[in-house]
Short mmCIF file of C-alpha atoms and ligand atoms in Angstrom, two decimals:
data_model
loop_
_atom_site.label_atom_id
_atom_site.label_comp_id
_atom_site.label_asym_id
_atom_site.label_seq_id
_atom_site.Cartn_x
_atom_site.Cartn_y
_atom_site.Cartn_z
CA MET A 49 0.01 0.02 -0.01
CA HIS A 50 1.54 3.33 -1.09
CA THR A 51 0.58 6.17 1.17
CA PRO A 52 -0.34 9.46 -0.63
CA LEU A 53 2.03 12.39 -0.05
CA GLY A 54 -0.42 14.48 2.00
CA ALA A 55 -1.20 11.63 4.39
CA GLN A 56 2.41 10.78 4.80
CA LEU A 57 3.37 14.38 5.53
CA ARG A 58 0.66 14.74 8.15
CA GLN A 59 1.72 11.52 9.92
CA GLN A 60 5.16 12.87 10.85
CA PRO A 61 5.58 15.61 13.48
CA ALA A 62 8.59 16.94 11.49
CA THR A 63 6.61 17.42 8.28
CA ALA A 64 2.96 17.97 9.41
CA PRO A 65 3.36 21.76 9.81
CA LEU A 66 4.99 21.92 6.34
CA ALA A 67 2.33 19.87 4.58
CA GLU A 68 0.55 22.85 2.93
CA THR A 69 3.83 24.25 1.61
CA LEU A 70 5.21 20.91 0.36
CA GLU A 71 1.90 20.01 -1.27
CA ALA A 72 2.01 23.35 -3.11
CA ILE A 73 5.51 22.53 -4.43
CA ALA A 74 4.39 18.99 -5.38
CA GLY A 75 1.31 20.53 -7.06
CA ALA A 76 3.54 22.79 -9.18
CA GLY A 77 5.65 19.71 -10.05
CA LEU A 78 2.59 17.79 -11.14
CA VAL A 79 1.62 20.55 -13.59
CA LEU A 80 5.21 20.96 -14.74
CA ALA A 81 5.68 17.25 -15.38
CA GLU A 82 2.79 17.39 -17.86
CA LYS A 83 3.98 20.66 -19.45
CA LEU A 84 7.44 19.14 -19.98
CA ARG A 85 5.99 16.10 -21.69
CA ARG A 86 4.08 18.34 -24.11
CA ALA A 87 6.69 21.12 -24.41
CA ARG A 88 7.88 20.24 -27.86
CA LEU A 89 4.29 20.00 -29.17
CA GLU A 90 3.22 23.26 -27.59
CA ASP A 91 6.30 25.16 -28.71
CA VAL A 92 7.53 26.09 -25.27
CA ILE A 93 11.06 24.85 -25.97
CA GLY A 94 13.80 27.43 -26.37
CA GLU A 95 14.97 30.70 -24.96
CA ALA A 96 12.53 33.18 -23.47
CA GLY A 97 14.57 36.09 -24.80
CA ALA A 98 15.59 37.31 -21.34
CA VAL A 99 18.56 36.67 -19.08
CA ASN A 100 18.34 35.96 -15.34
CA VAL A 101 20.24 37.79 -12.60
CA GLN A 102 23.33 35.64 -13.28
CA GLY A 103 23.35 36.65 -16.93
CA GLU A 104 22.20 33.24 -18.14
CA ALA A 105 19.66 32.95 -20.97
CA GLN A 106 16.31 31.92 -19.51
CA GLN A 107 14.44 29.14 -21.24
CA LYS A 108 10.69 29.58 -21.72
CA LEU A 109 10.21 26.68 -19.37
CA ASP A 110 12.41 28.30 -16.68
CA VAL A 111 9.99 31.23 -16.65
CA LEU A 112 6.94 28.99 -16.68
CA ALA A 113 8.24 26.83 -13.80
CA ASP A 114 9.10 29.91 -11.75
CA GLU A 115 5.66 31.45 -12.33
CA LEU A 116 3.96 28.17 -11.45
CA LEU A 117 5.81 27.82 -8.12
CA LEU A 118 5.19 31.45 -7.24
CA GLU A 119 1.51 31.11 -7.99
CA LYS A 120 1.06 27.91 -5.90
CA LEU A 121 3.18 29.22 -2.97
CA SER A 122 1.45 32.60 -2.88
CA ARG A 123 -1.75 30.72 -1.97
CA CYS A 124 -0.13 29.10 1.12
CA SER A 125 -0.94 30.69 4.44
CA ALA A 126 2.44 29.71 5.89
CA VAL A 127 4.83 31.05 3.19
CA ALA A 128 6.42 34.41 3.97
CA ALA A 129 8.77 34.63 1.01
CA TYR A 130 9.80 32.93 -2.23
CA ALA A 131 13.30 33.23 -3.62
CA SER A 132 14.31 31.72 -6.92
CA GLU A 133 17.30 31.33 -9.16
CA GLU A 134 15.24 33.08 -11.83
CA GLN A 135 14.42 36.27 -9.88
CA ALA A 136 16.84 39.01 -8.80
CA ARG A 137 15.01 39.71 -5.53
CA PRO A 138 12.92 37.48 -3.25
CA ARG A 139 9.15 37.84 -3.47
CA MET A 140 7.56 38.78 -0.16
CA LEU A 141 4.27 36.93 0.12
CA ARG A 142 2.88 37.21 3.67
CA ALA A 143 4.07 39.22 6.66
CA ASP A 144 2.73 36.56 9.04
CA GLY A 145 4.21 33.58 7.11
CA ARG A 146 6.42 31.13 8.94
CA TYR A 147 8.53 29.76 6.09
CA CYS A 148 10.75 30.96 3.31
CA VAL A 149 10.99 28.80 0.20
CA LEU A 150 14.09 28.74 -2.01
CA CYS A 151 13.91 27.14 -5.45
CA ASP A 152 15.73 26.36 -8.60
CA PRO A 153 12.45 26.03 -10.52
CA LEU A 154 13.83 24.08 -13.46
CA ASP A 155 17.36 22.82 -13.05
CA GLY A 156 19.15 21.58 -16.15
CA SER A 157 16.69 23.38 -18.43
CA SER A 158 19.18 23.68 -21.24
CA ASN A 159 18.75 19.91 -21.66
CA ILE A 160 15.02 20.00 -22.36
CA ASP A 161 15.27 20.14 -26.13
CA VAL A 162 17.10 16.78 -26.08
CA ALA A 163 14.62 15.13 -23.67
CA VAL A 164 17.12 14.68 -20.86
CA PRO A 165 15.66 14.53 -17.32
CA VAL A 166 15.40 17.88 -15.54
CA GLY A 167 14.24 18.79 -12.05
CA THR A 168 12.98 21.29 -9.49
CA ILE A 169 15.11 21.82 -6.38
CA PHE A 170 13.69 23.39 -3.22
CA GLY A 171 14.44 24.17 0.41
CA VAL A 172 12.18 25.43 3.20
CA LEU A 173 13.67 27.63 5.91
CA PRO A 174 12.03 28.90 9.07
CA CYS A 175 11.29 32.61 9.05
CA GLY A 176 11.82 33.72 12.66
CA LYS A 177 9.24 36.04 14.24
CA GLY A 178 10.02 39.63 13.34
CA ALA A 179 12.88 38.60 11.05
CA ALA A 180 12.90 40.27 7.66
CA PRO A 181 12.36 37.41 5.21
CA GLU A 182 15.43 38.56 3.28
CA SER A 183 17.70 37.96 6.29
CA ALA A 184 15.87 34.68 6.96
CA LEU A 185 16.89 33.54 3.47
CA LEU A 186 20.59 33.99 4.25
CA GLN A 187 20.74 31.22 6.83
CA PRO A 188 23.10 28.23 6.65
CA GLY A 189 21.61 25.12 5.09
CA ARG A 190 21.77 23.35 8.46
CA VAL A 191 18.66 25.30 9.37
CA LEU A 192 16.56 23.86 6.52
CA LEU A 193 13.36 22.31 7.85
CA CYS A 194 12.84 20.34 4.69
CA ALA A 195 14.55 20.16 1.31
CA GLY A 196 14.40 18.03 -1.76
CA TYR A 197 13.70 17.86 -5.44
CA LEU A 198 11.36 16.71 -8.14
CA LEU A 199 12.90 14.74 -10.95
CA TYR A 200 11.05 14.69 -14.28
CA GLY A 201 12.48 11.52 -15.74
CA SER A 202 11.14 8.19 -16.96
CA SER A 203 8.91 8.60 -13.90
CA THR A 204 8.35 11.74 -11.88
CA ALA A 205 10.03 11.34 -8.49
CA LEU A 206 9.78 13.56 -5.43
CA VAL A 207 12.49 13.24 -2.76
CA LEU A 208 11.90 14.93 0.58
CA ALA A 209 14.50 15.26 3.32
CA SER A 210 13.44 16.39 6.79
CA ALA A 211 14.12 15.50 10.42
CA ALA A 212 11.88 12.47 9.73
CA GLY A 213 14.42 11.15 7.19
CA VAL A 214 14.52 10.99 3.40
CA ASP A 215 11.44 9.68 1.63
CA LEU A 216 10.93 8.91 -2.08
CA PHE A 217 7.54 9.50 -3.67
CA VAL A 218 6.60 8.69 -7.23
CA LEU A 219 3.87 10.36 -9.25
CA ASP A 220 0.95 8.10 -10.17
CA PRO A 221 -0.10 9.88 -13.39
CA GLY A 222 -3.50 8.14 -13.40
CA ARG A 223 -4.39 9.48 -9.92
CA GLY A 224 -2.51 12.79 -10.30
CA GLU A 225 -0.95 12.11 -6.89
CA PHE A 226 2.47 11.42 -5.45
CA LEU A 227 2.62 8.10 -3.57
CA LEU A 228 5.22 6.93 -1.08
CA ALA A 229 7.62 4.51 -2.81
CA GLN A 230 10.44 4.28 -0.22
CA ARG A 231 10.59 5.50 3.36
CA GLY A 232 13.81 6.38 5.22
CA LEU A 233 16.27 6.14 2.33
CA ARG A 234 19.89 5.53 3.33
CA MET A 235 22.58 5.93 0.67
CA PRO A 236 25.42 3.50 0.09
CA ALA A 237 28.49 4.49 2.14
CA GLU A 238 30.78 3.93 -0.84
CA ARG A 239 30.60 3.12 -4.52
CA LYS A 240 33.14 3.51 -7.29
CA ILE A 241 31.20 5.92 -9.44
CA TYR A 242 32.14 9.54 -10.10
CA SER A 243 30.08 12.23 -11.76
CA ILE A 244 31.87 15.39 -12.93
CA ASN A 245 32.30 17.41 -16.11
CA GLU A 246 35.75 16.00 -16.75
CA ALA A 247 36.24 18.20 -19.80
CA ASN A 248 37.11 20.98 -17.31
CA ILE A 249 40.10 19.01 -15.93
CA ASN A 250 42.75 21.50 -16.94
CA GLY A 251 41.06 24.12 -14.76
CA PHE A 252 40.79 21.83 -11.66
CA ASP A 253 43.24 22.21 -8.81
CA GLY A 254 46.16 19.75 -8.53
CA GLY A 255 44.58 17.75 -5.71
CA LEU A 256 41.42 17.16 -7.69
CA GLN A 257 43.39 16.13 -10.75
CA ARG A 258 45.30 13.61 -8.60
CA TRP A 259 42.00 12.25 -7.22
CA LEU A 260 40.73 11.75 -10.78
CA HIS A 261 43.91 9.88 -11.59
CA PHE A 262 43.30 7.74 -8.44
CA ALA A 263 39.76 7.03 -9.67
CA HIS A 264 41.04 6.05 -13.14
CA GLU A 265 43.59 3.69 -11.57
CA ASN A 266 41.16 2.09 -9.13
CA GLY A 267 38.32 0.81 -11.24
CA TYR A 268 35.84 3.71 -10.93
CA GLY A 269 33.07 4.17 -13.47
CA ALA A 270 32.01 7.60 -14.79
CA ARG A 271 28.42 8.78 -15.06
CA TYR A 272 27.57 12.37 -15.97
CA ILE A 273 24.19 13.40 -17.30
CA GLY A 274 24.85 17.12 -16.91
CA SER A 275 21.53 17.61 -15.17
CA MET A 276 22.16 17.96 -11.44
CA VAL A 277 18.91 16.46 -10.18
CA ALA A 278 19.36 13.35 -12.31
CA ASP A 279 23.02 12.99 -11.33
CA VAL A 280 22.25 13.50 -7.64
CA HIS A 281 19.30 11.12 -7.70
CA ARG A 282 21.45 8.36 -9.14
CA THR A 283 24.14 9.14 -6.54
CA LEU A 284 21.53 8.96 -3.75
CA LEU A 285 20.17 5.57 -4.87
CA ARG A 286 23.31 3.90 -6.19
CA GLY A 287 26.10 5.71 -4.33
CA GLY A 288 29.21 7.42 -5.64
CA VAL A 289 30.26 11.04 -5.74
CA PHE A 290 29.00 14.05 -7.69
CA LEU A 291 31.17 17.10 -8.11
CA TYR A 292 30.91 20.56 -9.52
CA PRO A 293 34.21 21.98 -8.35
CA ALA A 294 35.97 25.33 -8.67
CA THR A 295 37.74 25.77 -11.96
CA ALA A 296 40.35 28.34 -12.98
CA ALA A 297 37.64 30.14 -15.00
CA ASN A 298 34.97 29.83 -12.26
CA PRO A 299 36.65 29.86 -8.84
CA GLN A 300 33.24 29.46 -7.13
CA GLY A 301 32.11 26.65 -9.37
CA LYS A 302 28.79 26.91 -11.17
CA LEU A 303 26.07 25.78 -8.83
CA ARG A 304 24.21 28.07 -6.45
CA LEU A 305 24.54 27.66 -2.70
CA LEU A 306 20.97 28.49 -1.70
CA TYR A 307 18.99 26.98 -4.56
CA GLU A 308 21.04 23.93 -5.51
CA CYS A 309 23.91 23.02 -3.13
CA ASN A 310 22.13 23.45 0.23
CA PRO A 311 18.97 21.43 -0.63
CA MET A 312 21.04 18.64 -2.19
CA ALA A 313 23.50 18.65 0.73
CA SER A 314 20.57 18.33 3.12
CA VAL A 315 19.25 15.32 1.19
CA MET A 316 22.69 13.68 1.21
CA GLU A 317 23.39 14.23 4.89
CA ARG A 318 19.95 13.10 5.96
CA ALA A 319 20.41 9.91 3.91
CA GLY A 320 23.80 9.25 5.58
CA GLY A 321 25.98 10.81 2.92
CA ALA A 322 28.11 13.96 2.92
CA ALA A 323 28.45 17.29 1.07
CA THR A 324 31.37 19.71 1.23
CA ASP A 325 32.89 22.59 -0.72
CA GLY A 326 36.29 20.93 -0.12
CA ALA A 327 36.92 22.81 3.15
CA ALA A 328 33.65 22.91 5.08
CA ALA A 329 30.36 21.08 5.12
CA ILE A 330 28.08 22.83 2.61
CA LEU A 331 25.35 23.06 5.29
CA ASP A 332 27.66 25.07 7.59
CA ILE A 333 28.50 27.78 5.08
CA ALA A 334 27.06 31.18 6.13
CA PRO A 335 25.56 32.61 2.94
CA GLU A 336 26.50 36.19 2.09
CA ALA A 337 24.36 36.74 -0.96
CA LEU A 338 21.18 35.21 -2.42
CA HIS A 339 22.70 34.08 -5.68
CA GLN A 340 26.17 33.08 -4.53
CA ARG A 341 27.79 30.05 -6.07
CA CYS A 342 29.90 27.44 -4.36
CA PRO A 343 32.01 24.42 -5.33
CA VAL A 344 30.33 21.16 -4.33
CA ILE A 345 31.43 17.56 -3.67
CA LEU A 346 28.58 15.38 -2.50
CA GLY A 347 27.55 11.74 -2.21
CA SER A 348 28.62 8.58 -0.36
CA SER A 349 30.52 9.60 2.75
CA ALA A 350 33.60 7.44 2.02
CA GLU A 351 33.85 8.74 -1.58
CA VAL A 352 33.53 12.38 -0.49
CA ALA A 353 36.22 11.74 2.16
CA ARG A 354 38.48 10.20 -0.49
CA VAL A 355 38.18 13.29 -2.70
CA CYS A 356 38.87 15.56 0.29
CA ALA A 357 41.95 13.54 1.31
CA HIS A 358 43.42 14.22 -2.10
CA LEU A 359 42.56 17.95 -1.86
CA CYS A 360 44.22 18.20 1.54
CA ALA A 361 47.30 16.37 0.33
CA SER A 362 47.90 19.05 -2.37
P1 AHM B 616 21.07 25.54 -14.57
O1 AHM B 616 20.59 25.79 -13.17
O2 AHM B 616 21.29 26.81 -15.33
O3 AHM B 616 20.27 24.53 -15.32
O4 AHM B 616 22.59 24.96 -14.49
C1 AHM B 616 22.85 23.93 -13.63
C2 AHM B 616 23.20 22.65 -14.36
C3 AHM B 616 23.16 21.45 -13.46
O5 AHM B 616 21.93 20.78 -13.62
C4 AHM B 616 24.31 20.61 -13.92
O6 AHM B 616 24.87 19.84 -12.88
C5 AHM B 616 25.27 21.63 -14.44
O7 AHM B 616 24.52 22.76 -14.83
C6 AHM B 616 26.02 21.13 -15.63
O8 AHM B 616 26.94 22.09 -16.02
P2 AHM B 616 28.05 21.77 -17.13
O9 AHM B 616 27.35 21.79 -18.44
O10 AHM B 616 29.03 22.92 -16.97
O11 AHM B 616 28.70 20.45 -16.81
MG1 MG B 617 20.13 24.97 -11.62
#
């Protein structure tokens, strides 16, 4: 018997107060999953003609996903603010809201035209009484009440990490509902799989290059989809390590601390894995700016430790 998302959320003290907010995110995912399937037919593939705050070309579906999340979350009584990779400033929704939601509405969107899986990444932070939502957004990831992602792949998966553990839900398209598929996910402690854009190797630091050499010499396999949610989901279920490190050209890496690294780090740690920028746990980094980037190494704890041992040895 697969418990529906809403019932499962309300059964756990850690997630019951978040149920309305998480159901709104899941509701946006449900609509988005269908839009993605029909995107090519409805001509919503391609660039929207605008750039986001980071200077990246927005895809039409980036804008659509962002609007959908904003619309669903603005109807929630508990949501004070919504911040997104696609918007320069956070949107203040309710002065009496208790939570701030951070999202990468459609991660990996440049892959849509080739039908590669993409995802929505989110985190929910508490918004302290009297705290300006903007300052509440700049809290370390350790404070996240719940984080996770939707993966629009061969099935639509929803992974939720909270103090109650990490649960995997799968969309039943017939019922239009997410159903619990696996409760209390724990990730493998080690696995010889690495996931990195190895074409950037000349820009990696010496320690990381030596670790790659170690992986080549020790029977590791490589898997890189180039869509973070899909790469992280495989890493969660099968084990291994996913990296988007600093490069000479991008000393802070590519991925965003608040919208991508923190939620994924929270999923990893709550499933028994690890996530670091090479020096500190991702979840302990004190954010300084909404859209800041950070290098990330995440996955099975022993594999993350092996990468770090090579970095320290350099
Ligand atoms: P996006 O948020 O603009 O879609 O970019 C993030 C994506 C991640 O999904 C993926 O891990 C990374 O970019 C891949 O980057 P690269 O093509 O440099 O390997
Ligand atoms: Mg992204």
